[in-house]
Amino acid sequence: MSAIQGLSSPTTVALKNSQPQIQVLNPEDGSLVGTVVNNSVSEVDAIIAAAVIGAQKAKKLSSNLRMSVLNEVADNLSNQKELFAQMIAREGIKTINEARKEVSRCVETIRISAEEARRLTGETIAFDQAPDSENRFGYYRRIPLGVVAAITPFNDPLNLVAHKIGPAIAAGNSVILLPHHETPLVAKLLVELFNKTSLPKGILNLVTGYGIEIGDMIVSDPRINMVSFTGGKSVGERILSLAGLKKISMELGSNCPVIVMDDANIDLAMEACVSGAFWAAGQNCLHVQRIYLQDDIYDQFTAEFCRRASEISMGDKLSESTQMGPMINRRAALKVEEMVQDALDKNSTLLCGGKRQGNFFQPTVFANVSSNCLIAKEEVFGPVTVLYRFSDKKEAITQANDVEFGLQAGIFTNDLELAFELADSMDCGGVMINDSSDYRIDAMPFGGVKGSGVGREGVMNAVKEMTDIKTYCFNLRK
């Protein structure tokens, strides 16, 4: 998934920072949704300085106050669900029904963050296990890192913001939030909820602008103690090259597989895979991009999957009946179109869809895709799914693992022993049994292996990532 489209160079900074505001456009029709400030380099420098001071305030806050702030924001967000859902749908890619679900999840993420604030505990250490240390006693505790830079993507513009700022505040850090320049408005609304609480000034800081201009500056600044990034693999690699000695947590996308065995509950698998393939128009790091179907069920599953894909309604995101929205912009839609054409040029079989209409792209299903096609190996980040036939489970596992990503996978089978065997064989950060790859709750550890990132999110794990361990030892010998 792509959060910032590139990183800065002096030429681009000089060119774009002359624009005082960023216009946020509805990708459905290009209409103006709102504007945000295009922060200059000097403004960002001042914001970082404020966050450093804010970090000193944050570390002194009691757990009770952190919990109170987070719970107050969750309560107020819950009371304004429709306002936030409308903003998600207007500035972004989601239908109103998808947006409402995101707001509900965000409320839960912030509430879980409040709970984790009370769980920042350490342990005693048996120093007397070492010779000549019989009179020593000690423990460790978790302490905040300082300033956390949170860089978030367009596809979940509210909940993925909460997954960074909620744990950061719970852990006692200050935050610099840089939301994607195409969906900053709902993030700004959430920050405004925090600003109405008793959270001291400087702890939560919003930067709005183009990642291509200010990304390098933020991630390389030595005053930043951690970078939490969700976005594309190439940008993640760029951040790693610039960050220096600071903590890094990254979720960098995937090409998720689902394996459906012939003993599976086909209705369950169908429902989950259709949703996983076309939720948010496939602009989802957990998107079901590859489905491996055992021989006996291949024809039945393929026919029904294509029928359901063809019946998905696209259009007005605010309509209750619309099931799928647009791509985030024309560039993203054209990229999907190019990947589809690449598959066609290499003799893949198009089963349904395949056409672009402005920023909308039809739900698209392929078969007979060779390994040299872009959609077989790369993250398509659009409503395109590839169906494969297999006979032997080893064949399915080998093919499912044969990409440079490893975020999540799905497996459908009623054989418990087989489920464990397949799950243990998958090279990824999470395996969903009898669910598609896009199943997730906000409390679970979340992250991947290989090119899918480093570190783990999920509120409890993020809190741990955003703290250090400090050890205390007392020599009690008289």
Coordinates of C-alpha atoms in Angstrom, one line a residue:
M1 CA 0.0 0.0 0.0
S2 CA 1.2 3.5 -0.7
A3 CA 1.3 6.1 2.0
I4 CA 3.8 8.6 0.6
Q5 CA 4.5 8.6 -3.1
G6 CA 8.2 9.4 -2.8
L7 CA 10.7 11.4 -0.7
S8 CA 12.0 14.8 -1.0
S9 CA 14.6 16.5 -3.2
P10 CA 15.5 20.2 -3.1
T11 CA 13.9 20.8 -6.4
T12 CA 10.5 19.4 -5.6
V13 CA 10.4 21.1 -2.2
A14 CA 11.1 24.5 -3.7
L15 CA 8.4 23.9 -6.3
K16 CA 5.5 22.5 -4.3
N17 CA 6.0 24.4 -1.0
S18 CA 5.0 27.5 -2.9
Q19 CA 1.5 26.2 -2.7
P20 CA 0.1 27.3 0.7
Q21 CA -2.8 24.8 0.7
I22 CA -3.6 21.3 -0.5
Q23 CA -6.9 20.8 -2.2
V24 CA -8.5 17.5 -1.1
L25 CA -10.6 16.1 -4.0
N26 CA -13.2 13.4 -4.1
P27 CA -11.7 10.6 -6.3
E28 CA -15.2 9.7 -7.5
D29 CA -15.8 12.9 -9.4
G30 CA -13.0 15.3 -8.7
S31 CA -15.1 17.7 -6.6
L32 CA -13.5 19.7 -3.8
V33 CA -14.0 18.2 -0.4
G34 CA -11.8 20.6 1.6
T35 CA -8.3 22.0 2.0
V36 CA -5.5 21.6 4.5
V37 CA -2.3 23.6 5.1
N38 CA 0.7 22.6 3.0
N39 CA 3.3 22.8 5.8
S40 CA 6.6 24.3 4.8
V41 CA 10.0 22.8 5.8
S42 CA 10.5 25.5 8.4
E43 CA 7.0 24.9 9.8
V44 CA 7.8 21.1 10.1
D45 CA 11.0 21.9 11.9
A46 CA 9.1 24.0 14.4
I47 CA 6.6 21.2 14.9
I48 CA 9.3 18.7 15.6
A49 CA 10.8 21.1 18.2
A50 CA 7.3 21.4 19.8
A51 CA 7.0 17.6 19.8
V52 CA 10.4 17.3 21.6
I53 CA 9.0 19.5 24.4
G54 CA 5.7 17.6 24.2
A55 CA 7.6 14.3 24.8
Q56 CA 8.8 15.6 28.1
K57 CA 5.3 16.4 29.1
A58 CA 3.9 13.1 27.9
K59 CA 6.3 11.0 29.9
K60 CA 5.2 12.7 33.1
L61 CA 1.5 12.0 32.5
S62 CA -0.1 9.4 34.7
S63 CA -1.6 6.3 33.2
N64 CA -4.9 7.4 34.6
L65 CA -4.7 10.6 32.6
R66 CA -3.6 8.9 29.4
M67 CA -6.5 6.5 29.8
S68 CA -9.0 9.3 30.4
V69 CA -7.9 11.2 27.3
L70 CA -8.2 8.1 25.1
N71 CA -11.6 7.1 26.5
E72 CA -12.9 10.6 26.1
V73 CA -11.8 10.6 22.4
A74 CA -13.4 7.2 21.9
D75 CA -16.7 8.4 23.5
N76 CA -16.8 11.6 21.4
L77 CA -15.9 9.7 18.2
S78 CA -18.7 7.2 18.9
N79 CA -21.1 10.1 19.2
Q80 CA -20.0 11.5 15.9
K81 CA -19.8 8.3 13.8
E82 CA -21.8 9.5 10.9
L83 CA -19.8 12.8 10.6
F84 CA -16.5 10.8 10.4
A85 CA -18.0 8.2 8.1
Q86 CA -19.2 10.8 5.7
M87 CA -15.7 12.4 5.6
I88 CA -14.0 9.0 5.0
A89 CA -16.4 8.3 2.1
R90 CA -16.1 11.8 0.5
E91 CA -12.4 12.2 0.5
G92 CA -11.4 8.6 0.1
I93 CA -12.1 5.3 -1.6
K94 CA -14.7 3.7 0.7
T95 CA -18.4 3.4 0.3
I96 CA -20.5 4.8 3.2
N97 CA -21.1 1.4 4.6
E98 CA -17.4 0.5 4.5
A99 CA -16.6 3.9 6.1
R100 CA -19.1 3.3 8.9
K101 CA -17.3 0.0 9.7
E102 CA -14.0 1.8 9.8
V103 CA -15.2 4.4 12.3
S104 CA -16.5 1.6 14.6
R105 CA -13.2 -0.1 14.4
C106 CA -11.4 3.2 15.2
V107 CA -13.5 3.6 18.3
E108 CA -12.4 0.1 19.4
T109 CA -8.8 0.8 18.6
I110 CA -8.7 3.8 20.8
R111 CA -10.5 2.1 23.6
I112 CA -8.0 -0.8 23.5
S113 CA -5.2 1.8 23.6
A114 CA -6.7 3.2 26.8
E115 CA -6.7 -0.3 28.3
E116 CA -3.1 -0.9 27.3
A117 CA -2.0 2.2 29.1
R118 CA -2.8 0.4 32.4
R119 CA -0.7 -2.6 31.3
L120 CA 2.6 -0.9 31.0
T121 CA 4.2 -3.1 33.6
G122 CA 7.6 -4.6 34.1
E123 CA 8.9 -7.6 36.1
T124 CA 11.3 -8.3 38.9
I125 CA 14.6 -9.9 38.0
A126 CA 16.3 -12.7 40.0
F127 CA 19.7 -11.1 40.2
D128 CA 20.7 -13.7 42.9
Q129 CA 20.9 -16.3 40.1
A130 CA 24.4 -15.0 39.4
P131 CA 27.3 -15.8 41.7
D132 CA 28.2 -12.9 44.1
S133 CA 24.8 -11.2 43.4
E134 CA 22.9 -12.7 46.2
N135 CA 22.3 -9.4 47.8
R136 CA 21.0 -7.7 44.7
F137 CA 17.4 -7.0 43.9
G138 CA 15.9 -5.3 40.8
Y139 CA 13.3 -5.0 38.1
Y140 CA 12.6 -3.6 34.7
R141 CA 9.9 -1.2 33.5
R142 CA 8.8 0.1 30.2
I143 CA 9.5 3.8 29.4
P144 CA 8.4 5.9 26.5
L145 CA 10.7 6.4 23.5
G146 CA 10.1 10.2 23.1
V147 CA 8.9 11.4 19.7
V148 CA 7.1 9.0 17.4
A149 CA 6.6 10.0 13.7
A150 CA 3.4 8.3 12.4
I151 CA 3.1 8.2 8.6
T152 CA -0.3 6.8 7.4
P153 CA -1.9 5.7 4.1
F154 CA -5.0 6.7 2.3
N155 CA -6.9 3.4 2.3
D156 CA -7.8 3.4 6.1
P157 CA -7.4 7.1 6.8
L158 CA -9.0 7.0 10.3
N159 CA -8.3 3.6 11.9
L160 CA -4.7 3.3 10.8
V161 CA -4.1 6.8 12.2
A162 CA -5.6 5.5 15.5
H163 CA -3.4 2.4 15.4
K164 CA -0.4 4.7 15.6
I165 CA -1.4 7.7 17.8
G166 CA -3.5 5.6 20.2
P167 CA -0.6 3.3 21.3
A168 CA 1.9 6.2 21.2
I169 CA -0.1 8.3 23.6
A170 CA -0.9 5.2 25.8
A171 CA 2.9 4.6 26.0
G172 CA 3.7 8.1 27.1
N173 CA 5.2 9.5 23.8
S174 CA 4.5 12.5 21.8
V175 CA 3.5 12.1 18.1
I176 CA 4.0 13.8 14.8
L177 CA 1.2 12.6 12.5
L178 CA 1.7 12.9 8.7
P179 CA -1.5 11.6 7.0
H180 CA -1.6 10.9 3.3
H181 CA -2.0 14.1 1.4
E182 CA -5.1 12.8 -0.4
T183 CA -7.0 11.9 2.8
P184 CA -5.9 14.2 5.5
L185 CA -9.3 15.7 6.5
V186 CA -10.7 12.8 8.6
A187 CA -7.3 12.6 10.4
K188 CA -7.5 16.3 11.1
L189 CA -11.0 15.7 12.6
L190 CA -9.6 13.1 14.9
V191 CA -6.8 15.3 16.1
E192 CA -9.3 18.0 16.8
L193 CA -11.1 15.5 19.2
F194 CA -7.8 15.0 21.0
N195 CA -7.3 18.8 21.2
K196 CA -10.5 19.1 23.1
T197 CA -9.3 16.9 25.9
S198 CA -6.9 17.7 28.7
L199 CA -3.9 16.3 26.7
P200 CA -1.2 18.9 27.0
K201 CA -0.2 20.9 23.9
G202 CA 2.7 19.5 21.9
I203 CA 2.0 15.8 22.6
L204 CA -0.1 15.2 19.4
N205 CA 1.1 17.3 16.5
L206 CA -0.4 17.2 13.0
V207 CA 1.7 17.8 9.8
T208 CA -0.1 18.1 6.5
G209 CA 1.7 18.2 3.2
Y210 CA 3.3 16.0 0.5
G211 CA 5.3 13.1 1.8
I212 CA 7.5 13.6 -1.3
E213 CA 8.6 17.0 0.1
I214 CA 8.8 16.5 3.9
G215 CA 9.2 12.7 4.3
D216 CA 13.0 12.7 4.2
M217 CA 13.2 15.6 6.7
I218 CA 10.9 13.9 9.2
V219 CA 12.3 10.4 9.1
S220 CA 16.0 11.5 9.1
D221 CA 15.7 14.0 11.9
P222 CA 17.7 12.8 15.0
R223 CA 15.0 14.3 17.3
I224 CA 12.6 11.6 16.1
N225 CA 12.9 8.5 18.2
M226 CA 10.7 6.2 16.1
V227 CA 9.1 6.0 12.7
S228 CA 5.9 4.1 12.4
F229 CA 5.1 3.8 8.7
T230 CA 2.4 2.1 6.6
G231 CA 2.9 2.3 2.9
G232 CA 4.8 1.0 -0.1
K233 CA 7.9 -1.2 0.0
S234 CA 10.1 1.2 -2.0
V235 CA 9.4 4.0 0.3
G236 CA 9.9 1.7 3.3
E237 CA 13.4 0.9 2.0
R238 CA 14.1 4.6 1.5
I239 CA 13.1 5.3 5.1
L240 CA 15.4 2.5 6.4
S241 CA 18.3 4.1 4.5
L242 CA 17.6 7.5 6.0
A243 CA 16.4 6.9 9.5
G244 CA 19.6 6.3 11.3
L245 CA 19.6 4.9 14.9
K246 CA 15.9 5.0 15.7
K247 CA 13.2 2.4 16.1
I248 CA 11.3 1.5 13.0
S249 CA 7.9 -0.2 12.5
M250 CA 6.7 -0.8 8.9
E251 CA 3.8 -2.5 7.2
L252 CA 4.6 -2.5 3.5
G253 CA 1.8 -4.4 1.8
S254 CA 1.5 -7.8 0.3
N255 CA 0.2 -10.2 -2.3
C256 CA -2.0 -12.3 -0.1
P257 CA -2.9 -15.9 -0.9
V258 CA -5.9 -18.0 0.1
I259 CA -5.9 -21.8 -0.2
V260 CA -9.3 -23.6 -0.5
M261 CA -9.1 -27.3 0.0
D262 CA -11.8 -29.6 -1.5
D263 CA -13.2 -30.5 1.9
A264 CA -13.9 -26.8 2.8
N265 CA -17.2 -25.2 3.5
I266 CA -17.5 -23.6 0.0
D267 CA -20.3 -21.1 1.0
L268 CA -18.1 -19.8 3.8
A269 CA -15.0 -19.6 1.6
M270 CA -17.0 -17.9 -1.2
E271 CA -18.4 -15.2 1.1
A272 CA -15.1 -14.4 2.7
C273 CA -13.1 -14.4 -0.5
V274 CA -15.5 -12.1 -2.4
S275 CA -15.4 -9.6 0.4
G276 CA -11.7 -9.9 0.8
A277 CA -11.1 -9.4 -2.9
F278 CA -13.2 -6.4 -3.5
W279 CA -13.5 -4.5 -0.1
A280 CA -12.3 -0.9 -0.7
A281 CA -11.9 -1.7 -4.4
G282 CA -9.0 -4.0 -3.5
Q283 CA -7.0 -1.1 -2.0
N284 CA -6.2 -3.1 1.1
C285 CA -2.9 -4.6 2.1
L286 CA -4.9 -7.8 3.1
H287 CA -6.6 -7.9 -0.2
V288 CA -7.3 -11.5 -1.5
Q289 CA -5.1 -11.3 -4.6
R290 CA -4.5 -15.1 -5.2
I291 CA -6.9 -18.0 -4.6
Y292 CA -5.6 -21.5 -4.9
L293 CA -8.5 -24.0 -5.5
Q294 CA -8.2 -27.8 -5.3
D295 CA -9.2 -29.6 -8.5
D296 CA -12.6 -30.9 -7.4
I297 CA -14.0 -27.5 -6.5
Y298 CA -12.2 -25.3 -9.1
D299 CA -15.0 -25.1 -11.7
Q300 CA -17.8 -24.6 -9.1
F301 CA -16.0 -22.0 -7.1
T302 CA -14.7 -20.2 -10.2
A303 CA -18.2 -19.9 -11.8
E304 CA -19.8 -18.6 -8.6
F305 CA -16.9 -16.2 -7.7
C306 CA -17.1 -14.6 -11.1
R307 CA -20.9 -14.3 -11.0
R308 CA -20.7 -12.5 -7.6
A309 CA -17.8 -10.3 -8.8
S310 CA -19.8 -9.3 -11.9
E311 CA -22.8 -8.3 -9.8
I312 CA -20.9 -5.9 -7.5
S313 CA -22.4 -2.4 -7.9
M314 CA -20.0 0.6 -8.4
G315 CA -21.0 4.3 -8.2
D316 CA -22.0 6.9 -5.7
K317 CA -20.0 6.2 -2.5
L318 CA -22.7 7.8 -0.4
S319 CA -25.4 5.6 -1.7
E320 CA -26.5 2.8 0.7
S321 CA -26.7 0.4 -2.3
T322 CA -23.2 1.0 -3.7
Q323 CA -20.8 -1.9 -2.9
M324 CA -17.5 -0.7 -4.4
G325 CA -16.0 2.8 -4.8
P326 CA -13.2 4.2 -7.0
M327 CA -9.4 4.0 -7.0
I328 CA -7.8 6.8 -5.1
N329 CA -6.7 8.7 -8.2
R330 CA -6.2 8.3 -11.9
R331 CA -2.6 7.3 -11.5
A332 CA -3.7 4.3 -9.3
A333 CA -6.4 3.3 -11.8
L334 CA -4.0 3.5 -14.7
K335 CA -1.5 1.3 -12.8
V336 CA -4.1 -1.4 -12.3
E337 CA -5.0 -1.1 -16.0
E338 CA -1.4 -1.6 -17.0
M339 CA -1.1 -4.7 -14.8
V340 CA -4.2 -6.1 -16.3
Q341 CA -3.0 -5.4 -19.8
D342 CA 0.3 -7.1 -18.9
A343 CA -1.5 -10.2 -17.9
L344 CA -3.6 -10.2 -21.1
D345 CA -0.5 -9.7 -23.2
K346 CA 1.0 -12.8 -21.6
N347 CA -2.0 -14.9 -22.5
S348 CA -3.8 -14.9 -19.2
T349 CA -7.5 -15.7 -19.2
L350 CA -9.8 -12.8 -18.3
L351 CA -12.9 -14.3 -16.6
C352 CA -14.7 -11.1 -15.8
G353 CA -14.1 -7.3 -15.5
G354 CA -10.9 -5.8 -16.7
K355 CA -12.2 -2.3 -17.7
R356 CA -11.5 1.1 -16.3
Q357 CA -14.1 3.8 -16.2
G358 CA -12.4 7.0 -15.0
N359 CA -11.1 6.3 -11.5
F360 CA -13.4 3.2 -11.2
F361 CA -12.1 -0.2 -12.1
Q362 CA -14.4 -3.2 -12.5
P363 CA -14.0 -6.2 -10.2
T364 CA -11.6 -8.3 -12.2
V365 CA -10.9 -12.1 -12.1
F366 CA -8.1 -13.9 -14.0
A367 CA -7.2 -17.5 -14.6
N368 CA -4.2 -19.2 -16.3
V369 CA -1.8 -16.5 -15.1
S370 CA 1.9 -17.3 -15.6
S371 CA 4.5 -16.5 -13.0
N372 CA 6.0 -13.8 -15.2
C373 CA 2.9 -11.6 -15.0
L374 CA 3.0 -8.6 -12.7
I375 CA -0.3 -9.5 -11.0
A376 CA 1.2 -12.9 -10.0
K377 CA 4.2 -11.4 -8.1
E378 CA 3.5 -7.8 -7.2
E379 CA 0.9 -6.1 -5.1
V380 CA -1.8 -5.0 -7.4
F381 CA -3.6 -2.8 -4.8
G382 CA -6.8 -2.9 -6.8
P383 CA -9.9 -5.1 -7.4
V384 CA -8.0 -7.9 -9.3
T385 CA -7.9 -11.5 -8.1
V386 CA -6.2 -14.5 -9.7
L387 CA -7.6 -18.0 -9.5
Y388 CA -5.2 -21.0 -9.6
R389 CA -6.0 -24.7 -9.8
F390 CA -3.9 -27.2 -7.7
S391 CA -4.0 -31.0 -7.0
D392 CA -1.5 -31.5 -4.2
K393 CA -1.2 -29.4 -1.0
K394 CA 2.5 -29.1 -1.4
E395 CA 2.0 -27.5 -4.8
A396 CA -0.4 -25.0 -3.3
I397 CA 2.0 -24.1 -0.4
T398 CA 5.0 -23.7 -2.7
Q399 CA 3.1 -21.4 -5.1
A400 CA 1.5 -19.4 -2.2
N401 CA 4.9 -18.7 -0.7
D402 CA 6.5 -17.8 -4.0
V403 CA 6.3 -14.0 -3.7
E404 CA 8.5 -11.5 -1.9
F405 CA 5.7 -10.6 0.5
G406 CA 4.3 -12.3 3.5
L407 CA 1.7 -10.4 5.4
Q408 CA -1.3 -12.7 5.9
A409 CA -2.9 -15.8 4.3
G410 CA -6.2 -17.6 4.4
I411 CA -6.8 -21.4 4.5
F412 CA -10.2 -23.1 4.2
T413 CA -10.5 -26.7 5.3
N414 CA -12.5 -28.8 7.7
D415 CA -9.5 -31.1 8.5
L416 CA -7.9 -29.8 11.7
E417 CA -4.7 -31.6 11.3
L418 CA -4.4 -30.3 7.7
A419 CA -5.1 -26.8 8.9
F420 CA -2.2 -26.9 11.3
E421 CA 0.1 -28.4 8.7
L422 CA -0.8 -25.8 6.1
A423 CA -0.7 -22.9 8.5
D424 CA 2.8 -23.8 9.8
S425 CA 4.0 -24.0 6.2
M426 CA 2.9 -20.5 5.2
D427 CA 5.6 -17.7 5.1
C428 CA 3.6 -14.9 6.5
G429 CA 2.9 -12.9 9.7
G430 CA -0.7 -14.3 10.2
V431 CA -2.7 -17.2 8.9
M432 CA -6.5 -17.1 9.1
I433 CA -8.1 -20.5 9.2
N434 CA -11.6 -20.6 7.6
D435 CA -11.3 -16.9 7.0
S436 CA -9.8 -15.0 4.1
S437 CA -6.5 -13.2 4.3
D438 CA -8.2 -9.9 5.1
Y439 CA -9.6 -10.9 8.5
R440 CA -8.2 -8.8 11.3
I441 CA -9.2 -7.5 14.7
D442 CA -7.5 -4.5 16.1
A443 CA -6.2 -6.2 19.2
M444 CA -4.2 -8.9 17.4
P445 CA -0.5 -8.7 16.5
F446 CA -0.3 -7.4 12.9
G447 CA 2.6 -7.4 10.5
G448 CA 4.5 -9.4 8.0
V449 CA 7.7 -11.1 6.9
K450 CA 9.9 -10.7 3.9
G451 CA 8.9 -7.6 1.9
S452 CA 5.8 -7.0 4.0
G453 CA 7.6 -5.1 6.7
V454 CA 9.3 -5.1 10.1
G455 CA 7.8 -5.0 13.6
R456 CA 4.2 -5.5 14.6
E457 CA 1.2 -3.4 15.0
G458 CA -2.0 -4.3 16.9
V459 CA -2.4 -2.1 19.9
M460 CA -0.6 -4.2 22.6
N461 CA 2.3 -4.9 20.3
A462 CA 2.5 -1.3 19.1
V463 CA 2.7 -0.1 22.7
K464 CA 5.7 -2.5 23.2
E465 CA 7.3 -1.3 20.0
M466 CA 6.9 2.3 21.2
T467 CA 8.6 1.8 24.5
D468 CA 12.1 0.8 25.7
I469 CA 13.0 -1.4 28.7
K470 CA 14.9 0.2 31.5
T471 CA 16.5 -2.0 34.2
Y472 CA 16.9 -1.0 37.8
C473 CA 19.3 -2.9 40.2
F474 CA 19.8 -2.3 43.9
N475 CA 22.9 -3.6 45.7
L476 CA 21.6 -4.2 49.2
R477 CA 24.9 -5.4 50.7
K478 CA 25.7 -3.5 53.9

